[in-house]
PDB file of C-alpha atoms in Angstrom:
ATOM      1  CA  UNK F 238      -0.328  60.349  -1.234  1.00  0.00           C
ATOM      2  CA  UNK F 239      -0.821  57.465  -3.634  1.00  0.00           C
ATOM      3  CA  UNK F 240      -4.079  55.848  -2.635  1.00  0.00           C
ATOM      4  CA  UNK F 241      -4.904  52.251  -3.415  1.00  0.00           C
ATOM      5  CA  UNK F 242      -8.565  51.491  -3.800  1.00  0.00           C
ATOM      6  CA  UNK F 243      -9.922  49.879  -0.655  1.00  0.00           C
ATOM      7  CA  UNK F 244     -11.738  47.467  -2.926  1.00  0.00           C
ATOM      8  CA  UNK F 245      -8.454  45.911  -3.966  1.00  0.00           C
ATOM      9  CA  UNK F 246      -5.676  45.852  -1.381  1.00  0.00           C
ATOM     10  CA  UNK F 247      -2.632  43.602  -1.768  1.00  0.00           C
ATOM     11  CA  UNK F 248      -4.276  41.865  -4.694  1.00  0.00           C
ATOM     12  CA  UNK F 249      -7.370  40.865  -2.729  1.00  0.00           C
ATOM     13  CA  UNK F 250     -10.689  41.728  -4.324  1.00  0.00           C
ATOM     14  CA  UNK F 251     -12.626  42.653  -1.206  1.00  0.00           C
ATOM     15  CA  UNK F 252     -15.887  43.209  -3.056  1.00  0.00           C
ATOM     16  CA  UNK F 253     -15.790  39.647  -4.355  1.00  0.00           C
ATOM     17  CA  UNK F 254     -14.379  38.037  -1.195  1.00  0.00           C
ATOM     18  CA  UNK F 255     -16.559  39.973   1.223  1.00  0.00           C
ATOM     19  CA  UNK F 256     -19.986  40.814  -0.247  1.00  0.00           C
ATOM     20  CA  UNK F 257     -20.730  43.145   2.662  1.00  0.00           C
ATOM     21  CA  UNK F 258     -17.723  45.273   1.747  1.00  0.00           C
ATOM     22  CA  UNK F 259     -19.372  46.728  -1.356  1.00  0.00           C
ATOM     23  CA  UNK F 260     -22.409  47.753   0.670  1.00  0.00           C
ATOM     24  CA  UNK F 261     -20.245  49.425   3.336  1.00  0.00           C
ATOM     25  CA  UNK F 262     -18.231  51.355   0.741  1.00  0.00           C
ATOM     26  CA  UNK F 263     -21.396  52.423  -1.059  1.00  0.00           C
ATOM     27  CA  UNK F 264     -22.661  54.043   2.139  1.00  0.00           C
ATOM     28  CA  UNK F 265     -19.464  55.926   2.928  1.00  0.00           C
ATOM     29  CA  UNK F 266     -19.785  59.693   2.816  1.00  0.00           C
ATOM     30  CA  UNK F 267     -17.075  62.266   2.261  1.00  0.00           C
ATOM     31  CA  UNK F 268     -16.213  64.021   5.539  1.00  0.00           C
ATOM     32  CA  UNK F 269     -17.542  67.597   5.708  1.00  0.00           C
ATOM     33  CA  UNK F 270     -15.219  70.580   5.861  1.00  0.00           C
ATOM     34  CA  UNK F 271     -14.891  71.733   9.508  1.00  0.00           C
ATOM     35  CA  UNK F 272     -16.506  75.138  10.049  1.00  0.00           C
ATOM     36  CA  UNK F 273     -13.270  76.766  11.198  1.00  0.00           C
ATOM     37  CA  UNK F 274     -11.572  75.776   7.919  1.00  0.00           C
ATOM     38  CA  UNK F 275     -14.282  76.770   5.440  1.00  0.00           C
ATOM     39  CA  UNK F 276     -12.765  80.203   4.737  1.00  0.00           C
ATOM     40  CA  UNK F 277      -9.451  78.554   3.812  1.00  0.00           C
ATOM     41  CA  UNK F 278     -10.992  76.004   1.438  1.00  0.00           C
ATOM     42  CA  UNK F 279     -10.534  77.990  -1.759  1.00  0.00           C
ATOM     43  CA  UNK F 280      -8.085  78.937  -4.468  1.00  0.00           C
ATOM     44  CA  UNK F 281      -6.478  82.348  -4.730  1.00  0.00           C
ATOM     45  CA  UNK F 282      -8.437  85.214  -6.311  1.00  0.00           C
ATOM     46  CA  UNK F 283      -7.107  87.412  -9.133  1.00  0.00           C
ATOM     47  CA  UNK F 284      -6.630  90.375  -6.797  1.00  0.00           C
ATOM     48  CA  UNK F 285      -4.791  88.234  -4.253  1.00  0.00           C
ATOM     49  CA  UNK F 286      -2.480  86.778  -6.889  1.00  0.00           C
ATOM     50  CA  UNK F 287      -1.764  90.305  -8.177  1.00  0.00           C
ATOM     51  CA  UNK F 288      -0.919  91.506  -4.657  1.00  0.00           C
ATOM     52  CA  UNK F 289       1.294  88.497  -3.921  1.00  0.00           C
ATOM     53  CA  UNK F 290       3.075  88.805  -7.286  1.00  0.00           C
ATOM     54  CA  UNK F 291       3.827  92.495  -6.660  1.00  0.00           C
ATOM     55  CA  UNK F 292       5.344  91.622  -3.298  1.00  0.00           C
ATOM     56  CA  UNK F 293       7.489  89.006  -4.989  1.00  0.00           C
ATOM     57  CA  UNK F 294       8.561  91.510  -7.627  1.00  0.00           C
ATOM     58  CA  UNK F 295       9.791  93.843  -4.874  1.00  0.00           C
ATOM     59  CA  UNK F 296      11.654  90.883  -3.346  1.00  0.00           C
ATOM     60  CA  UNK F 297      13.146  90.111  -6.764  1.00  0.00           C
ATOM     61  CA  UNK F 298      14.267  93.721  -7.390  1.00  0.00           C
ATOM     62  CA  UNK F 299      15.658  93.948  -3.860  1.00  0.00           C
ATOM     63  CA  UNK F 300      17.849  90.927  -4.579  1.00  0.00           C
ATOM     64  CA  UNK F 301      18.874  92.040  -8.085  1.00  0.00           C
ATOM     65  CA  UNK F 302      19.606  95.709  -7.383  1.00  0.00           C
ATOM     66  CA  UNK F 303      20.609  95.726  -3.738  1.00  0.00           C
ATOM     67  CA  UNK F 304      21.847  92.166  -3.261  1.00  0.00           C
ATOM     68  CA  UNK F 305      19.602  91.715  -0.238  1.00  0.00           C
ATOM     69  CA  UNK F 306      18.121  88.244  -0.311  1.00  0.00           C
ATOM     70  CA  UNK F 307      14.975  87.138   1.442  1.00  0.00           C
ATOM     71  CA  UNK F 308      15.566  84.647   4.231  1.00  0.00           C
ATOM     72  CA  UNK F 309      13.526  83.274   7.096  1.00  0.00           C
ATOM     73  CA  UNK F 310      15.662  84.042  10.178  1.00  0.00           C
ATOM     74  CA  UNK F 311      17.320  81.105  11.889  1.00  0.00           C
ATOM     75  CA  UNK F 312      15.436  80.124  15.007  1.00  0.00           C
ATOM     76  CA  UNK F 313      12.235  81.857  13.868  1.00  0.00           C
ATOM     77  CA  UNK F 314       9.042  80.518  15.397  1.00  0.00           C
ATOM     78  CA  UNK F 315       7.083  78.981  12.554  1.00  0.00           C
ATOM     79  CA  UNK F 316       3.609  77.433  12.918  1.00  0.00           C
ATOM     80  CA  UNK F 317       4.507  74.792  10.320  1.00  0.00           C
ATOM     81  CA  UNK F 318       7.354  73.548  12.505  1.00  0.00           C
ATOM     82  CA  UNK F 319       5.268  73.401  15.665  1.00  0.00           C
ATOM     83  CA  UNK F 320       2.232  71.663  14.195  1.00  0.00           C
ATOM     84  CA  UNK F 321       1.453  68.738  11.934  1.00  0.00           C
ATOM     85  CA  UNK F 322       1.396  69.789   8.264  1.00  0.00           C
ATOM     86  CA  UNK F 323       0.654  67.704   5.185  1.00  0.00           C
ATOM     87  CA  UNK F 324       2.634  67.302   1.981  1.00  0.00           C
ATOM     88  CA  UNK F 325       0.568  64.559   0.383  1.00  0.00           C
ATOM     89  CA  UNK F 326      -0.338  64.753  -3.296  1.00  0.00           C
ATOM     90  CA  UNK F 327      -3.897  65.145  -4.538  1.00  0.00           C
ATOM     91  CA  UNK F 328      -5.670  61.806  -4.973  1.00  0.00           C
ATOM     92  CA  UNK F 329      -5.676  60.470  -8.527  1.00  0.00           C
ATOM     93  CA  UNK F 330      -9.001  59.084  -9.827  1.00  0.00           C
ATOM     94  CA  UNK F 331      -7.055  56.384 -11.668  1.00  0.00           C
ATOM     95  CA  UNK F 332      -6.049  54.880  -8.316  1.00  0.00           C
ATOM     96  CA  UNK F 333      -9.683  54.107  -7.498  1.00  0.00           C
ATOM     97  CA  UNK F 334     -11.681  51.277  -8.998  1.00  0.00           C
ATOM     98  CA  UNK F 335     -14.672  53.531  -9.634  1.00  0.00           C
ATOM     99  CA  UNK F 336     -12.654  56.465 -10.943  1.00  0.00           C
ATOM    100  CA  UNK F 337     -13.642  60.067 -10.345  1.00  0.00           C
ATOM    101  CA  UNK F 338     -17.267  59.102  -9.719  1.00  0.00           C
ATOM    102  CA  UNK F 339     -16.469  56.640  -6.948  1.00  0.00           C
ATOM    103  CA  UNK F 340     -17.408  57.317  -3.356  1.00  0.00           C
ATOM    104  CA  UNK F 341     -13.895  56.372  -2.301  1.00  0.00           C
ATOM    105  CA  UNK F 342     -12.333  58.995  -4.528  1.00  0.00           C
ATOM    106  CA  UNK F 343     -14.764  61.625  -3.288  1.00  0.00           C
ATOM    107  CA  UNK F 344     -13.881  60.772   0.294  1.00  0.00           C
ATOM    108  CA  UNK F 345     -10.122  60.880  -0.375  1.00  0.00           C
ATOM    109  CA  UNK F 346     -10.511  64.217  -2.173  1.00  0.00           C
ATOM    110  CA  UNK F 347     -12.489  65.672   0.724  1.00  0.00           C
ATOM    111  CA  UNK F 348      -9.853  64.547   3.226  1.00  0.00           C
ATOM    112  CA  UNK F 349      -7.092  66.159   1.159  1.00  0.00           C
ATOM    113  CA  UNK F 350      -9.054  69.411   0.916  1.00  0.00           C
ATOM    114  CA  UNK F 351      -9.450  69.405   4.707  1.00  0.00           C
ATOM    115  CA  UNK F 352      -5.713  68.815   5.162  1.00  0.00           C
ATOM    116  CA  UNK F 353      -4.811  71.682   2.839  1.00  0.00           C
ATOM    117  CA  UNK F 354      -7.303  74.057   4.477  1.00  0.00           C
ATOM    118  CA  UNK F 355      -5.811  73.116   7.861  1.00  0.00           C
ATOM    119  CA  UNK F 356      -2.313  74.013   6.639  1.00  0.00           C
ATOM    120  CA  UNK F 357      -3.512  77.293   5.116  1.00  0.00           C
ATOM    121  CA  UNK F 358      -5.010  78.238   8.468  1.00  0.00           C
ATOM    122  CA  UNK F 359      -1.648  77.609  10.132  1.00  0.00           C
ATOM    123  CA  UNK F 360       0.059  79.798   7.530  1.00  0.00           C
ATOM    124  CA  UNK F 361      -2.416  82.628   8.147  1.00  0.00           C
ATOM    125  CA  UNK F 362      -0.829  83.238  11.542  1.00  0.00           C
ATOM    126  CA  UNK F 363       2.775  83.156  10.301  1.00  0.00           C
ATOM    127  CA  UNK F 364       4.751  86.440  10.020  1.00  0.00           C
ATOM    128  CA  UNK F 365       7.019  84.989   7.301  1.00  0.00           C
ATOM    129  CA  UNK F 366       4.517  84.202   4.566  1.00  0.00           C
ATOM    130  CA  UNK F 367       6.221  86.407   1.972  1.00  0.00           C
ATOM    131  CA  UNK F 368       9.630  84.912   2.735  1.00  0.00           C
ATOM    132  CA  UNK F 369       8.231  81.386   2.531  1.00  0.00           C
ATOM    133  CA  UNK F 370       6.458  82.119  -0.756  1.00  0.00           C
ATOM    134  CA  UNK F 371       9.626  83.676  -2.198  1.00  0.00           C
ATOM    135  CA  UNK F 372      11.634  80.614  -1.241  1.00  0.00           C
ATOM    136  CA  UNK F 373       8.991  78.274  -2.649  1.00  0.00           C
ATOM    137  CA  UNK F 374       9.043  80.099  -5.990  1.00  0.00           C
ATOM    138  CA  UNK F 375      12.823  80.738  -5.858  1.00  0.00           C
ATOM    139  CA  UNK F 376      12.328  84.487  -6.198  1.00  0.00           C
ATOM    140  CA  UNK F 377      15.086  86.593  -4.622  1.00  0.00           C
ATOM    141  CA  UNK F 378      15.455  83.995  -1.891  1.00  0.00           C
ATOM    142  CA  UNK F 379      18.629  82.926  -0.141  1.00  0.00           C
ATOM    143  CA  UNK F 380      17.490  79.321  -0.314  1.00  0.00           C
ATOM    144  CA  UNK F 381      14.626  77.243  -1.612  1.00  0.00           C
ATOM    145  CA  UNK F 382      11.885  75.531   0.374  1.00  0.00           C
ATOM    146  CA  UNK F 383       9.748  73.567  -2.030  1.00  0.00           C
ATOM    147  CA  UNK F 384       9.047  74.274  -5.660  1.00  0.00           C
ATOM    148  CA  UNK F 385       6.351  75.720  -7.844  1.00  0.00           C
ATOM    149  CA  UNK F 386       4.946  72.288  -8.598  1.00  0.00           C
ATOM    150  CA  UNK F 387       5.521  70.729  -5.174  1.00  0.00           C
ATOM    151  CA  UNK F 388       2.590  69.611  -3.099  1.00  0.00           C
ATOM    152  CA  UNK F 389       1.904  71.241   0.232  1.00  0.00           C
ATOM    153  CA  UNK F 390       1.206  74.779   1.353  1.00  0.00           C
ATOM    154  CA  UNK F 391       3.912  77.466   1.173  1.00  0.00           C
ATOM    155  CA  UNK F 392       3.343  81.109   1.997  1.00  0.00           C
ATOM    156  CA  UNK F 393      -0.313  80.381   2.669  1.00  0.00           C
ATOM    157  CA  UNK F 394      -1.092  78.919  -0.748  1.00  0.00           C
ATOM    158  CA  UNK F 395      -1.342  75.465  -2.295  1.00  0.00           C
ATOM    159  CA  UNK F 396       0.254  74.306  -5.544  1.00  0.00           C
ATOM    160  CA  UNK F 397      -2.407  75.589  -7.955  1.00  0.00           C
ATOM    161  CA  UNK F 398      -2.487  79.028  -6.346  1.00  0.00           C
ATOM    162  CA  UNK F 399       1.316  79.246  -6.327  1.00  0.00           C
ATOM    163  CA  UNK F 400       1.349  78.465 -10.036  1.00  0.00           C
ATOM    164  CA  UNK F 401      -1.074  81.337 -10.601  1.00  0.00           C
ATOM    165  CA  UNK F 402       1.096  83.674  -8.500  1.00  0.00           C
ATOM    166  CA  UNK F 403       4.201  82.524 -10.372  1.00  0.00           C
ATOM    167  CA  UNK F 404       2.601  83.238 -13.752  1.00  0.00           C
ATOM    168  CA  UNK F 405       1.498  86.689 -12.597  1.00  0.00           C
ATOM    169  CA  UNK F 406       4.966  87.414 -11.202  1.00  0.00           C
ATOM    170  CA  UNK F 407       6.569  86.534 -14.546  1.00  0.00           C
ATOM    171  CA  UNK F 408       4.131  88.850 -16.323  1.00  0.00           C
ATOM    172  CA  UNK F 409       4.829  91.739 -13.936  1.00  0.00           C
ATOM    173  CA  UNK F 410       8.583  91.179 -14.106  1.00  0.00           C
ATOM    174  CA  UNK F 411       8.539  91.410 -17.903  1.00  0.00           C
ATOM    175  CA  UNK F 412       6.381  94.544 -17.755  1.00  0.00           C
ATOM    176  CA  UNK F 413       8.802  96.056 -15.241  1.00  0.00           C
ATOM    177  CA  UNK F 414      11.764  95.374 -17.558  1.00  0.00           C
ATOM    178  CA  UNK F 415       9.899  96.898 -20.506  1.00  0.00           C
ATOM    179  CA  UNK F 416       9.139  99.952 -18.387  1.00  0.00           C
ATOM    180  CA  UNK F 417      12.790 100.390 -17.471  1.00  0.00           C
ATOM    181  CA  UNK F 418      14.390  99.468 -20.791  1.00  0.00           C
ATOM    182  CA  UNK F 419      11.604 100.410 -23.169  1.00  0.00           C
ATOM    183  CA  UNK F 420       9.140  98.214 -24.983  1.00  0.00           C
ATOM    184  CA  UNK F 421       5.472  97.598 -25.630  1.00  0.00           C
ATOM    185  CA  UNK F 422       2.983  97.349 -22.751  1.00  0.00           C
ATOM    186  CA  UNK F 423       5.404  98.652 -20.101  1.00  0.00           C
ATOM    187  CA  UNK F 424       4.648  98.893 -16.412  1.00  0.00           C
ATOM    188  CA  UNK F 425       3.517 102.441 -15.531  1.00  0.00           C
ATOM    189  CA  UNK F 426       6.289 104.684 -14.176  1.00  0.00           C
ATOM    190  CA  UNK F 427       4.444 105.216 -10.884  1.00  0.00           C
ATOM    191  CA  UNK F 428       4.270 101.465 -10.280  1.00  0.00           C
ATOM    192  CA  UNK F 429       7.952 101.068 -11.067  1.00  0.00           C
ATOM    193  CA  UNK F 430       8.836 103.866  -8.637  1.00  0.00           C
ATOM    194  CA  UNK F 431       6.685 102.302  -5.926  1.00  0.00           C
ATOM    195  CA  UNK F 432       8.219  98.853  -6.349  1.00  0.00           C
ATOM    196  CA  UNK F 433      11.740 100.308  -6.468  1.00  0.00           C
ATOM    197  CA  UNK F 434      11.063 102.174  -3.216  1.00  0.00           C
ATOM    198  CA  UNK F 435       9.792  99.034  -1.513  1.00  0.00           C
ATOM    199  CA  UNK F 436      12.787  97.075  -2.778  1.00  0.00           C
ATOM    200  CA  UNK F 437      15.215  99.700  -1.492  1.00  0.00           C
ATOM    201  CA  UNK F 438      13.573 100.427   1.837  1.00  0.00           C
ATOM    202  CA  UNK F 439      12.606  96.891   2.661  1.00  0.00           C
ATOM    203  CA  UNK F 440       9.090  97.907   3.582  1.00  0.00           C
ATOM    204  CA  UNK F 441       7.333  95.058   5.448  1.00  0.00           C
ATOM    205  CA  UNK F 442       5.381  93.126   2.845  1.00  0.00           C
ATOM    206  CA  UNK F 443       2.556  91.910   5.068  1.00  0.00           C
TER     207      UNK F 443
END
C-alpha cells in the first residue's frame, strides 16, 4: 500500500490551497485497536518461533526422507478465502510530508496494524496453519503461497514474525544435520528422534 500524503494529492498542495486542511489533519487521531484484536496485535515470541520452527523441521524431514510433501487439500475450507484479507505493505514514512512524526503516518500505521491483527485472528481459526506457513517459507511444501519477505499474514504470522521463524528453522536444520552427520553444537539425540518420529508418523502439528 503506497500511500500519498493527503497534503499533496495529484500535485495539489492542499495545505496551501485550503488553509483549513492543515487544521483538520492536525486534529486527526490514529484509530484505536479494536478490543477483539488486541491479543493479535503483536510479534511472535521466542518460544512461539521455536515451536513453529520445530514443526517446520518435521515437515522438512518428512519431505526429504519420506517424500511426503505438505499440501493444503483441494477444496479445503479456509477462513482467508471466505473473508476479506489484506496484503498491503507497511506505510513508508517517506511517503508522508511530515515523515515518521506526522499524524498522517501514525494514522496509516495504526490502520495497517488493525488490518494485520484482523488477518491473524482469521488465521487463528484455520486448521491448516502449519501447511500455510510451510508453503509461505517453501519448506517441504508441494507448492508456494507467498514468500518470506511478502506482505500479508501466512500461517498466522506477519512478515517480520515469519522472518524470525525462518531464521530459527535454518538454525535448527543445521543443528539437526550436525547431530546426524557429526559436528559442533549438534541437536541432542532425543530431539532428533522426536522430530524423526513426527516426520515419519505425520503427527498432527497443531
